PDB file of C-alpha atoms in Angstrom:
ATOM      1  CA  MET T 240     -16.594  17.633  -0.341  1.00  0.00           C
ATOM      2  CA  ALA T 241     -17.283  14.769  -2.720  1.00  0.00           C
ATOM      3  CA  CYS T 242     -15.692  11.340  -2.438  1.00  0.00           C
ATOM      4  CA  GLY T 243     -12.032  11.223  -3.437  1.00  0.00           C
ATOM      5  CA  GLY T 244     -11.686  15.001  -2.947  1.00  0.00           C
ATOM      6  CA  ARG T 245     -13.655  15.823  -6.105  1.00  0.00           C
ATOM      7  CA  LEU T 246     -15.702  18.989  -5.951  1.00  0.00           C
ATOM      8  CA  LYS T 247     -19.485  18.734  -6.296  1.00  0.00           C
ATOM      9  CA  LEU T 248     -21.969  21.478  -7.090  1.00  0.00           C
ATOM     10  CA  SER T 249     -23.743  20.670  -3.823  1.00  0.00           C
ATOM     11  CA  ASP T 250     -20.585  21.671  -1.913  1.00  0.00           C
ATOM     12  CA  PHE T 251     -21.417  25.294  -2.696  1.00  0.00           C
ATOM     13  CA  TRP T 252     -24.902  25.088  -1.162  1.00  0.00           C
ATOM     14  CA  LEU T 253     -25.717  25.893   2.452  1.00  0.00           C
ATOM     15  CA  ASN T 254     -26.817  22.468   3.595  1.00  0.00           C
ATOM     16  CA  HIS T 255     -25.559  20.198   6.358  1.00  0.00           C
ATOM     17  CA  GLY T 256     -26.709  16.921   7.892  1.00  0.00           C
ATOM     18  CA  ASP T 257     -26.222  17.963  11.530  1.00  0.00           C
ATOM     19  CA  ALA T 258     -28.271  21.011  12.480  1.00  0.00           C
ATOM     20  CA  THR T 259     -27.047  20.930  16.091  1.00  0.00           C
ATOM     21  CA  LEU T 260     -23.655  22.233  14.952  1.00  0.00           C
ATOM     22  CA  PHE T 261     -25.296  25.626  14.439  1.00  0.00           C
ATOM     23  CA  ALA T 262     -26.837  25.709  17.917  1.00  0.00           C
ATOM     24  CA  ARG T 263     -24.129  24.433  20.251  1.00  0.00           C
ATOM     25  CA  PRO T 264     -20.477  24.985  21.171  1.00  0.00           C
ATOM     26  CA  GLN T 265     -17.659  22.850  19.855  1.00  0.00           C
ATOM     27  CA  TRP T 266     -16.417  22.248  23.375  1.00  0.00           C
ATOM     28  CA  PRO T 267     -17.920  20.337  26.339  1.00  0.00           C
ATOM     29  CA  ILE T 268     -19.396  23.346  28.124  1.00  0.00           C
ATOM     30  CA  HIS T 269     -22.960  23.727  29.319  1.00  0.00           C
ATOM     31  CA  GLN T 270     -25.419  24.724  26.621  1.00  0.00           C
ATOM     32  CA  PHE T 271     -26.784  27.575  28.724  1.00  0.00           C
ATOM     33  CA  VAL T 272     -23.276  29.028  29.115  1.00  0.00           C
ATOM     34  CA  TYR T 273     -23.017  29.021  25.330  1.00  0.00           C
ATOM     35  CA  LEU T 274     -26.421  30.684  24.984  1.00  0.00           C
ATOM     36  CA  ALA T 275     -25.338  33.324  27.512  1.00  0.00           C
ATOM     37  CA  TRP T 276     -22.361  34.118  25.255  1.00  0.00           C
ATOM     38  CA  ARG T 277     -24.701  34.367  22.279  1.00  0.00           C
ATOM     39  CA  VAL T 278     -27.006  36.786  24.134  1.00  0.00           C
ATOM     40  CA  PHE T 279     -24.078  38.909  25.350  1.00  0.00           C
ATOM     41  CA  LEU T 280     -22.492  39.202  21.905  1.00  0.00           C
ATOM     42  CA  ALA T 281     -25.801  40.015  20.207  1.00  0.00           C
ATOM     43  CA  LEU T 282     -26.684  42.759  22.698  1.00  0.00           C
ATOM     44  CA  TYR T 283     -23.143  44.162  22.761  1.00  0.00           C
ATOM     45  CA  LEU T 284     -22.881  44.502  18.987  1.00  0.00           C
ATOM     46  CA  LEU T 285     -26.442  45.780  18.709  1.00  0.00           C
ATOM     47  CA  GLY T 286     -25.608  48.455  21.275  1.00  0.00           C
ATOM     48  CA  TRP T 287     -22.604  49.681  19.290  1.00  0.00           C
ATOM     49  CA  LEU T 288     -24.583  49.649  16.044  1.00  0.00           C
ATOM     50  CA  ILE T 289     -27.305  51.784  17.636  1.00  0.00           C
ATOM     51  CA  CYS T 290     -24.604  54.108  18.980  1.00  0.00           C
ATOM     52  CA  ARG T 291     -23.143  54.463  15.481  1.00  0.00           C
ATOM     53  CA  LEU T 292     -26.550  55.376  14.072  1.00  0.00           C
ATOM     54  CA  ALA T 293     -27.325  57.753  16.930  1.00  0.00           C
ATOM     55  CA  ILE T 294     -24.199  59.892  16.553  1.00  0.00           C
ATOM     56  CA  GLY T 295     -24.737  60.354  12.804  1.00  0.00           C
ATOM     57  CA  LYS T 296     -26.501  63.454  11.539  1.00  0.00           C
ATOM     58  CA  ASP T 297     -28.755  61.331   9.337  1.00  0.00           C
ATOM     59  CA  ILE T 298     -28.991  57.680   8.359  1.00  0.00           C
ATOM     60  CA  GLY T 299     -28.157  58.164   4.652  1.00  0.00           C
ATOM     61  CA  PRO T 300     -24.340  58.248   4.900  1.00  0.00           C
ATOM     62  CA  PHE T 301     -24.397  55.081   6.983  1.00  0.00           C
ATOM     63  CA  PHE T 302     -25.055  52.991   3.871  1.00  0.00           C
ATOM     64  CA  VAL T 303     -22.106  54.366   1.886  1.00  0.00           C
ATOM     65  CA  PHE T 304     -19.229  52.696   3.724  1.00  0.00           C
ATOM     66  CA  LEU T 305     -18.285  49.010   3.646  1.00  0.00           C
ATOM     67  CA  THR T 306     -17.364  49.267   7.325  1.00  0.00           C
ATOM     68  CA  ASP T 307     -20.962  50.040   8.247  1.00  0.00           C
ATOM     69  CA  TRP T 308     -22.319  47.381   5.901  1.00  0.00           C
ATOM     70  CA  THR T 309     -20.079  44.733   7.393  1.00  0.00           C
ATOM     71  CA  PHE T 310     -20.629  45.659  11.042  1.00  0.00           C
ATOM     72  CA  THR T 311     -24.369  45.525  10.352  1.00  0.00           C
ATOM     73  CA  VAL T 312     -23.956  42.029   8.869  1.00  0.00           C
ATOM     74  CA  LEU T 313     -21.911  40.989  11.923  1.00  0.00           C
ATOM     75  CA  THR T 314     -24.664  42.281  14.211  1.00  0.00           C
ATOM     76  CA  LEU T 315     -27.354  40.502  12.174  1.00  0.00           C
ATOM     77  CA  TYR T 316     -25.300  37.309  12.380  1.00  0.00           C
ATOM     78  CA  SER T 317     -24.970  37.595  16.160  1.00  0.00           C
ATOM     79  CA  VAL T 318     -28.665  38.331  16.689  1.00  0.00           C
ATOM     80  CA  SER T 319     -29.865  35.612  14.290  1.00  0.00           C
ATOM     81  CA  THR T 320     -27.509  33.046  15.841  1.00  0.00           C
ATOM     82  CA  CYS T 321     -28.685  33.973  19.324  1.00  0.00           C
ATOM     83  CA  VAL T 322     -32.358  33.648  18.397  1.00  0.00           C
ATOM     84  CA  SER T 323     -32.017  30.474  16.299  1.00  0.00           C
ATOM     85  CA  ALA T 324     -29.739  28.670  18.773  1.00  0.00           C
ATOM     86  CA  THR T 325     -32.055  29.512  21.671  1.00  0.00           C
ATOM     87  CA  TYR T 326     -35.131  28.432  19.718  1.00  0.00           C
ATOM     88  CA  PHE T 327     -33.509  25.204  18.535  1.00  0.00           C
ATOM     89  CA  THR T 328     -32.310  24.352  22.040  1.00  0.00           C
ATOM     90  CA  PHE T 329     -35.692  24.744  23.693  1.00  0.00           C
ATOM     91  CA  ALA T 330     -37.692  23.350  20.754  1.00  0.00           C
ATOM     92  CA  ASN T 331     -35.681  20.116  20.708  1.00  0.00           C
ATOM     93  CA  GLY T 332     -34.581  19.600  24.287  1.00  0.00           C
ATOM     94  CA  ARG T 333     -31.706  17.510  25.604  1.00  0.00           C
ATOM     95  CA  ASN T 334     -32.883  14.169  24.196  1.00  0.00           C
ATOM     96  CA  ARG T 335     -32.969  15.224  20.566  1.00  0.00           C
ATOM     97  CA  PHE T 336     -29.565  16.851  20.910  1.00  0.00           C
ATOM     98  CA  TYR T 337     -28.344  13.461  22.060  1.00  0.00           C
ATOM     99  CA  VAL T 338     -29.938  11.629  19.139  1.00  0.00           C
ATOM    100  CA  THR T 339     -28.629  14.000  16.482  1.00  0.00           C
ATOM    101  CA  ARG T 340     -25.110  13.954  17.861  1.00  0.00           C
ATOM    102  CA  ALA T 341     -25.137  10.176  18.169  1.00  0.00           C
ATOM    103  CA  VAL T 342     -26.307   9.735  14.585  1.00  0.00           C
ATOM    104  CA  SER T 343     -23.759  12.290  13.399  1.00  0.00           C
ATOM    105  CA  HIS T 344     -20.939  10.453  15.185  1.00  0.00           C
ATOM    106  CA  PHE T 345     -22.193   7.105  13.877  1.00  0.00           C
ATOM    107  CA  GLY T 346     -22.190   8.338  10.313  1.00  0.00           C
ATOM    108  CA  ARG T 347     -18.823  10.050  10.516  1.00  0.00           C
ATOM    109  CA  THR T 348     -16.472   7.870  12.587  1.00  0.00           C
ATOM    110  CA  GLY T 349     -18.397   4.861  13.847  1.00  0.00           C
ATOM    111  CA  GLN T 350     -18.443   1.251  12.758  1.00  0.00           C
ATOM    112  CA  GLU T 351     -21.659  -0.724  12.917  1.00  0.00           C
ATOM    113  CA  LEU T 352     -21.530  -3.857  15.084  1.00  0.00           C
ATOM    114  CA  GLY T 353     -25.134  -4.984  15.357  1.00  0.00           C
ATOM    115  CA  SER T 354     -26.752  -2.208  17.341  1.00  0.00           C
ATOM    116  CA  HIS T 355     -23.470  -0.960  18.832  1.00  0.00           C
ATOM    117  CA  VAL T 356     -20.974   1.708  17.838  1.00  0.00           C
ATOM    118  CA  THR T 357     -17.213   1.471  18.262  1.00  0.00           C
ATOM    119  CA  SER T 358     -15.441   4.779  18.772  1.00  0.00           C
ATOM    120  CA  GLN T 359     -12.389   5.228  16.588  1.00  0.00           C
ATOM    121  CA  THR T 360     -11.217   7.889  19.012  1.00  0.00           C
ATOM    122  CA  SER T 361     -11.274   5.831  22.215  1.00  0.00           C
ATOM    123  CA  GLY T 362     -11.107   2.354  20.662  1.00  0.00           C
ATOM    124  CA  HIS T 363     -13.735   0.798  22.946  1.00  0.00           C
ATOM    125  CA  GLU T 364     -17.353  -0.079  22.361  1.00  0.00           C
ATOM    126  CA  LEU T 365     -19.907   2.517  23.362  1.00  0.00           C
ATOM    127  CA  PRO T 366     -23.314   1.626  24.828  1.00  0.00           C
ATOM    128  CA  PRO T 367     -25.987   0.700  22.268  1.00  0.00           C
ATOM    129  CA  LEU T 368     -27.895   3.519  20.644  1.00  0.00           C
ATOM    130  CA  PRO T 369     -31.634   3.817  21.216  1.00  0.00           C
ATOM    131  CA  PRO T 370     -33.577   2.231  18.316  1.00  0.00           C
ATOM    132  CA  SER T 371     -34.787   5.615  17.100  1.00  0.00           C
ATOM    133  CA  ALA T 372     -31.199   6.916  16.934  1.00  0.00           C
ATOM    134  CA  ARG T 373     -29.932   4.203  14.600  1.00  0.00           C
ATOM    135  CA  PRO T 374     -29.634   5.281  10.969  1.00  0.00           C
ATOM    136  CA  LEU T 375     -31.943   3.552   8.528  1.00  0.00           C
ATOM    137  CA  GLU T 376     -30.990   2.396   5.071  1.00  0.00           C
ATOM    138  CA  GLY T 377     -32.223   4.769   2.408  1.00  0.00           C
ATOM    139  CA  THR T 378     -32.778   7.573   4.907  1.00  0.00           C
ATOM    140  CA  VAL T 379     -32.750  10.968   3.184  1.00  0.00           C
ATOM    141  CA  ARG T 380     -30.123  13.334   4.523  1.00  0.00           C
ATOM    142  CA  PRO T 381     -31.966  15.938   6.622  1.00  0.00           C
ATOM    143  CA  ARG T 382     -32.080  19.454   5.282  1.00  0.00           C
ATOM    144  CA  LEU T 383     -30.731  22.337   7.309  1.00  0.00           C
ATOM    145  CA  PRO T 384     -33.515  24.621   8.623  1.00  0.00           C
ATOM    146  CA  HIS T 385     -33.739  27.892   6.735  1.00  0.00           C
ATOM    147  CA  TYR T 386     -32.885  29.995   9.778  1.00  0.00           C
ATOM    148  CA  PHE T 387     -29.592  28.104  10.135  1.00  0.00           C
ATOM    149  CA  LYS T 388     -28.894  28.631   6.433  1.00  0.00           C
ATOM    150  CA  LEU T 389     -29.208  32.371   7.062  1.00  0.00           C
ATOM    151  CA  VAL T 390     -26.858  32.059  10.042  1.00  0.00           C
ATOM    152  CA  TRP T 391     -24.324  30.146   7.925  1.00  0.00           C
ATOM    153  CA  LEU T 392     -24.529  32.696   5.087  1.00  0.00           C
ATOM    154  CA  LEU T 393     -23.885  35.629   7.421  1.00  0.00           C
ATOM    155  CA  PHE T 394     -21.121  33.699   9.191  1.00  0.00           C
ATOM    156  CA  ASN T 395     -19.296  33.032   5.912  1.00  0.00           C
ATOM    157  CA  ILE T 396     -19.484  36.700   4.944  1.00  0.00           C
ATOM    158  CA  CYS T 397     -18.201  37.926   8.307  1.00  0.00           C
ATOM    159  CA  LEU T 398     -15.429  35.334   8.549  1.00  0.00           C
ATOM    160  CA  THR T 399     -13.833  36.658   5.355  1.00  0.00           C
ATOM    161  CA  VAL T 400     -14.888  40.293   4.993  1.00  0.00           C
ATOM    162  CA  ASP T 401     -14.257  41.415   8.584  1.00  0.00           C
ATOM    163  CA  PRO T 402     -10.507  40.611   8.445  1.00  0.00           C
ATOM    164  CA  ILE T 403     -10.274  42.368   5.063  1.00  0.00           C
ATOM    165  CA  VAL T 404     -11.917  45.483   6.528  1.00  0.00           C
ATOM    166  CA  THR T 405      -9.478  45.371   9.442  1.00  0.00           C
ATOM    167  CA  ILE T 406      -6.375  44.918   7.269  1.00  0.00           C
ATOM    168  CA  VAL T 407      -7.285  47.563   4.668  1.00  0.00           C
ATOM    169  CA  TYR T 408      -8.383  50.139   7.230  1.00  0.00           C
ATOM    170  CA  TRP T 409      -5.384  49.977   9.546  1.00  0.00           C
ATOM    171  CA  SER T 410      -2.851  49.690   6.721  1.00  0.00           C
ATOM    172  CA  LEU T 411      -4.215  52.361   4.360  1.00  0.00           C
ATOM    173  CA  LEU T 412      -7.039  54.435   5.806  1.00  0.00           C
ATOM    174  CA  ALA T 413      -6.669  54.956   9.565  1.00  0.00           C
ATOM    175  CA  SER T 414      -6.079  58.549  10.637  1.00  0.00           C
ATOM    176  CA  PRO T 415      -4.188  59.336  13.870  1.00  0.00           C
ATOM    177  CA  GLY T 416      -5.364  61.716  16.542  1.00  0.00           C
ATOM    178  CA  LYS T 417      -8.751  60.217  17.339  1.00  0.00           C
ATOM    179  CA  SER T 418      -9.809  59.930  20.968  1.00  0.00           C
ATOM    180  CA  GLY T 419     -12.829  59.265  23.116  1.00  0.00           C
ATOM    181  CA  LEU T 420     -15.918  57.907  21.387  1.00  0.00           C
ATOM    182  CA  GLY T 421     -14.387  58.292  17.925  1.00  0.00           C
ATOM    183  CA  LEU T 422     -11.465  56.054  18.854  1.00  0.00           C
ATOM    184  CA  ALA T 423     -13.783  53.539  20.520  1.00  0.00           C
ATOM    185  CA  MET T 424     -15.918  53.385  17.382  1.00  0.00           C
ATOM    186  CA  ASP T 425     -12.800  52.911  15.257  1.00  0.00           C
ATOM    187  CA  VAL T 426     -11.590  50.036  17.406  1.00  0.00           C
ATOM    188  CA  HIS T 427     -14.966  48.282  17.483  1.00  0.00           C
ATOM    189  CA  PHE T 428     -15.787  48.675  13.788  1.00  0.00           C
ATOM    190  CA  HIS T 429     -12.291  48.027  12.424  1.00  0.00           C
ATOM    191  CA  ALA T 430     -10.536  45.729  14.920  1.00  0.00           C
ATOM    192  CA  LEU T 431     -12.854  44.056  17.411  1.00  0.00           C
ATOM    193  CA  ASN T 432     -15.124  43.019  14.539  1.00  0.00           C
ATOM    194  CA  THR T 433     -12.451  40.516  13.484  1.00  0.00           C
ATOM    195  CA  VAL T 434     -11.749  39.510  17.090  1.00  0.00           C
ATOM    196  CA  PHE T 435     -15.427  38.735  17.653  1.00  0.00           C
ATOM    197  CA  ILE T 436     -15.913  36.635  14.520  1.00  0.00           C
ATOM    198  CA  TYR T 437     -12.737  34.635  15.156  1.00  0.00           C
ATOM    199  CA  ALA T 438     -13.729  34.114  18.792  1.00  0.00           C
ATOM    200  CA  ASP T 439     -17.022  32.774  17.491  1.00  0.00           C
ATOM    201  CA  LEU T 440     -15.188  30.544  15.008  1.00  0.00           C
ATOM    202  CA  LEU T 441     -13.163  28.986  17.825  1.00  0.00           C
ATOM    203  CA  LEU T 442     -16.054  28.643  20.298  1.00  0.00           C
ATOM    204  CA  SER T 443     -19.012  27.540  18.193  1.00  0.00           C
ATOM    205  CA  ALA T 444     -19.424  24.258  16.314  1.00  0.00           C
ATOM    206  CA  ILE T 445     -20.435  25.999  13.064  1.00  0.00           C
ATOM    207  CA  PRO T 446     -18.565  24.369  10.152  1.00  0.00           C
ATOM    208  CA  VAL T 447     -16.647  26.207   7.434  1.00  0.00           C
ATOM    209  CA  GLY T 448     -16.922  25.043   3.826  1.00  0.00           C
ATOM    210  CA  VAL T 449     -13.710  25.446   1.875  1.00  0.00           C
ATOM    211  CA  VAL T 450     -15.601  26.669  -1.217  1.00  0.00           C
ATOM    212  CA  HIS T 451     -17.960  28.962   0.688  1.00  0.00           C
ATOM    213  CA  PHE T 452     -15.714  31.932  -0.123  1.00  0.00           C
ATOM    214  CA  ILE T 453     -18.204  32.411  -2.964  1.00  0.00           C
ATOM    215  CA  TYR T 454     -20.590  34.128  -0.521  1.00  0.00           C
ATOM    216  CA  PRO T 455     -18.232  36.895   0.691  1.00  0.00           C
ATOM    217  CA  PHE T 456     -17.128  37.265  -2.936  1.00  0.00           C
ATOM    218  CA  LEU T 457     -20.728  37.899  -4.034  1.00  0.00           C
ATOM    219  CA  TYR T 458     -21.161  40.249  -1.090  1.00  0.00           C
ATOM    220  CA  GLY T 459     -18.163  42.238  -2.332  1.00  0.00           C
ATOM    221  CA  ILE T 460     -19.601  42.393  -5.849  1.00  0.00           C
ATOM    222  CA  LEU T 461     -22.858  43.715  -4.399  1.00  0.00           C
ATOM    223  CA  TYR T 462     -21.053  46.497  -2.524  1.00  0.00           C
ATOM    224  CA  ILE T 463     -18.848  47.471  -5.481  1.00  0.00           C
ATOM    225  CA  SER T 464     -21.918  47.590  -7.742  1.00  0.00           C
ATOM    226  CA  PHE T 465     -23.651  49.844  -5.229  1.00  0.00           C
ATOM    227  CA  THR T 466     -20.698  52.252  -5.086  1.00  0.00           C
ATOM    228  CA  LEU T 467     -20.525  52.459  -8.878  1.00  0.00           C
ATOM    229  CA  ILE T 468     -24.241  53.266  -9.132  1.00  0.00           C
ATOM    230  CA  TYR T 469     -23.824  55.744  -6.266  1.00  0.00           C
ATOM    231  CA  PHE T 470     -20.986  57.477  -8.150  1.00  0.00           C
ATOM    232  CA  TRP T 471     -22.955  57.621 -11.415  1.00  0.00           C
ATOM    233  CA  ALA T 472     -25.867  59.160  -9.510  1.00  0.00           C
ATOM    234  CA  GLY T 473     -23.601  61.959  -8.271  1.00  0.00           C
ATOM    235  CA  GLY T 474     -23.085  60.622  -4.772  1.00  0.00           C
ATOM    236  CA  MET T 475     -20.194  61.942  -2.701  1.00  0.00           C
ATOM    237  CA  ASN T 476     -18.321  60.854   0.386  1.00  0.00           C
ATOM    238  CA  PRO T 477     -20.563  62.213   3.178  1.00  0.00           C
ATOM    239  CA  ASP T 478     -17.536  62.946   5.390  1.00  0.00           C
ATOM    240  CA  SER T 479     -15.076  64.567   2.953  1.00  0.00           C
ATOM    241  CA  GLY T 480     -17.429  65.752   0.210  1.00  0.00           C
ATOM    242  CA  GLY T 481     -15.183  64.238  -2.460  1.00  0.00           C
ATOM    243  CA  THR T 482     -15.745  61.423  -4.926  1.00  0.00           C
ATOM    244  CA  ALA T 483     -13.477  58.974  -3.086  1.00  0.00           C
ATOM    245  CA  ILE T 484     -15.414  56.756  -0.709  1.00  0.00           C
ATOM    246  CA  TYR T 485     -12.079  55.336   0.453  1.00  0.00           C
ATOM    247  CA  PRO T 486      -9.037  57.387  -0.664  1.00  0.00           C
ATOM    248  CA  ARG T 487      -6.392  55.335  -2.498  1.00  0.00           C
ATOM    249  CA  VAL T 488      -8.763  52.361  -2.535  1.00  0.00           C
ATOM    250  CA  LEU T 489     -12.237  53.199  -3.858  1.00  0.00           C
ATOM    251  CA  ASP T 490     -12.627  56.295  -6.033  1.00  0.00           C
ATOM    252  CA  TRP T 491     -14.545  55.855  -9.295  1.00  0.00           C
ATOM    253  CA  SER T 492     -13.204  59.166 -10.619  1.00  0.00           C
ATOM    254  CA  ARG T 493      -9.960  57.174 -10.932  1.00  0.00           C
ATOM    255  CA  PRO T 494     -11.371  53.960 -12.451  1.00  0.00           C
ATOM    256  CA  GLY T 495      -8.031  52.319 -13.258  1.00  0.00           C
ATOM    257  CA  TRP T 496      -6.760  52.491  -9.691  1.00  0.00           C
ATOM    258  CA  THR T 497     -10.140  51.472  -8.280  1.00  0.00           C
ATOM    259  CA  ILE T 498     -10.417  48.441 -10.569  1.00  0.00           C
ATOM    260  CA  LEU T 499      -6.899  47.374  -9.563  1.00  0.00           C
ATOM    261  CA  SER T 500      -7.840  47.670  -5.884  1.00  0.00           C
ATOM    262  CA  CYS T 501     -10.990  45.615  -6.456  1.00  0.00           C
ATOM    263  CA  VAL T 502      -9.037  42.894  -8.273  1.00  0.00           C
ATOM    264  CA  LEU T 503      -6.423  42.661  -5.508  1.00  0.00           C
ATOM    265  CA  ILE T 504      -9.062  42.478  -2.790  1.00  0.00           C
ATOM    266  CA  SER T 505     -10.984  39.881  -4.818  1.00  0.00           C
ATOM    267  CA  LEU T 506      -7.841  37.728  -4.926  1.00  0.00           C
ATOM    268  CA  ALA T 507      -7.524  38.121  -1.161  1.00  0.00           C
ATOM    269  CA  VAL T 508     -11.050  36.821  -0.523  1.00  0.00           C
ATOM    270  CA  PRO T 509     -10.328  33.076  -1.024  1.00  0.00           C
ATOM    271  CA  LEU T 510      -6.994  33.421   0.806  1.00  0.00           C
ATOM    272  CA  ILE T 511      -8.574  35.021   3.882  1.00  0.00           C
ATOM    273  CA  HIS T 512     -11.355  32.447   3.748  1.00  0.00           C
ATOM    274  CA  LEU T 513      -8.762  29.659   3.716  1.00  0.00           C
ATOM    275  CA  ILE T 514      -7.306  31.076   6.934  1.00  0.00           C
ATOM    276  CA  GLY T 515     -10.759  30.811   8.503  1.00  0.00           C
ATOM    277  CA  TYR T 516     -11.096  27.289   7.123  1.00  0.00           C
ATOM    278  CA  GLY T 517      -7.730  26.423   8.650  1.00  0.00           C
ATOM    279  CA  GLY T 518      -8.946  27.717  12.014  1.00  0.00           C
ATOM    280  CA  TYR T 519     -12.038  25.537  11.693  1.00  0.00           C
ATOM    281  CA  ARG T 520      -9.980  22.417  10.858  1.00  0.00           C
ATOM    282  CA  LEU T 521      -7.662  23.136  13.799  1.00  0.00           C
ATOM    283  CA  ARG T 522     -10.661  23.502  16.104  1.00  0.00           C
ATOM    284  CA  VAL T 523     -12.108  20.181  14.968  1.00  0.00           C
ATOM    285  CA  PHE T 524      -8.715  18.463  15.253  1.00  0.00           C
ATOM    286  CA  ILE T 525      -8.211  19.661  18.843  1.00  0.00           C
ATOM    287  CA  HIS T 526     -11.743  18.603  19.739  1.00  0.00           C
ATOM    288  CA  GLU T 527     -11.360  15.146  18.202  1.00  0.00           C
ATOM    289  CA  ARG T 528      -7.931  14.687  19.765  1.00  0.00           C
ATOM    290  CA  PHE T 529      -8.655  15.815  23.313  1.00  0.00           C
ATOM    291  CA  PHE T 530     -12.412  16.202  23.900  1.00  0.00           C
ATOM    292  CA  SER T 531     -14.306  13.839  21.579  1.00  0.00           C
ATOM    293  CA  HIS T 532     -14.384  10.879  24.002  1.00  0.00           C
ATOM    294  CA  GLN T 533     -15.636  13.069  26.845  1.00  0.00           C
ATOM    295  CA  ARG T 534     -18.451  14.512  24.738  1.00  0.00           C
ATOM    296  CA  GLU T 535     -19.537  11.089  23.465  1.00  0.00           C
ATOM    297  CA  GLU T 536     -19.810   9.735  27.006  1.00  0.00           C
ATOM    298  CA  ASN T 537     -21.733  12.810  28.174  1.00  0.00           C
ATOM    299  CA  CYS T 538     -24.169  12.457  25.271  1.00  0.00           C
ATOM    300  CA  ILE T 539     -24.715   8.741  25.953  1.00  0.00           C
ATOM    301  CA  LEU T 540     -25.215   9.243  29.680  1.00  0.00           C
ATOM    302  CA  THR T 541     -27.801  12.000  29.221  1.00  0.00           C
ATOM    303  CA  GLY T 542     -29.898   9.972  26.771  1.00  0.00           C
ATOM    304  CA  ASN T 543     -32.613   7.467  27.554  1.00  0.00           C
ATOM    305  CA  GLU T 544     -34.324   4.650  25.744  1.00  0.00           C
ATOM    306  CA  GLU T 545     -37.463   6.697  25.221  1.00  0.00           C
ATOM    307  CA  THR T 546     -35.612   9.215  23.084  1.00  0.00           C
ATOM    308  CA  PRO T 547     -37.869  10.360  20.222  1.00  0.00           C
ATOM    309  CA  GLU T 548     -36.827  10.476  16.600  1.00  0.00           C
ATOM    310  CA  VAL T 549     -35.022  13.559  15.448  1.00  0.00           C
ATOM    311  CA  GLN T 550     -37.346  16.150  13.962  1.00  0.00           C
ATOM    312  CA  LEU T 551     -35.977  19.519  12.978  1.00  0.00           C
ATOM    313  CA  PRO T 552     -38.280  22.395  13.856  1.00  0.00           C
TER     314      PRO T 552
END
């Protein structure tokens, strides 16, 4: 956000000065524990996506439903985050994580006293930063690597669209009487999807931009455009054989009702995104209030004076 709370065009872009936020947890846990969570989630979601494809008669109907679109995006997010976080961790090593975090803390909450930094959280002077970790005048803000931009894009979509899928499905579309694998698929695709993305919101250090609701909004426009073209081409619901992809919600043979549903859901997009943003701000507040001092000391103690300059891979 711009100075004084004014909105800038750059606030809409996927760029951030601290790339480590996309590769590490918010909390002071071991990096390899975090990577283990990333691997587990990626493999778990990938397994359920493969199961969903395997039980279908053919792959065509899979692309009709928003549920399948969104679970695929969630799986892509989990896999891309796992790969990019693992790559970034091993490509940079512990020292560069220390440098980037130190510079980030210096620029956000520190006060320059010669070559020292005073923590506004703990109130005492921290050890001096290595020369290569001190910010230089006129330094250009580093650009976020493209693979982290992809991660951030998918994260923004999932953070907003997954709860909408959950709310709409269980309030309007869910049918009773399912059991076994069908019930398990329902729970994973329409309930645990939201649980997983919110668990990731609370665990990871990935930031949430208040105006980044534009990305799930565009994602929704893409899906609605697809369904309209699909209807004009004579496409039917592969399960029911009717024109309604989602009864009472998305049926282009009843355009007035469908447009009303789309408008209401569009209005819900920024509201749901604000809930995710609130969760992010709460996470940061708790970290700054109770864990910031501990993380700063750990970062300082694991550094050394031979720390190289930060170079994003």
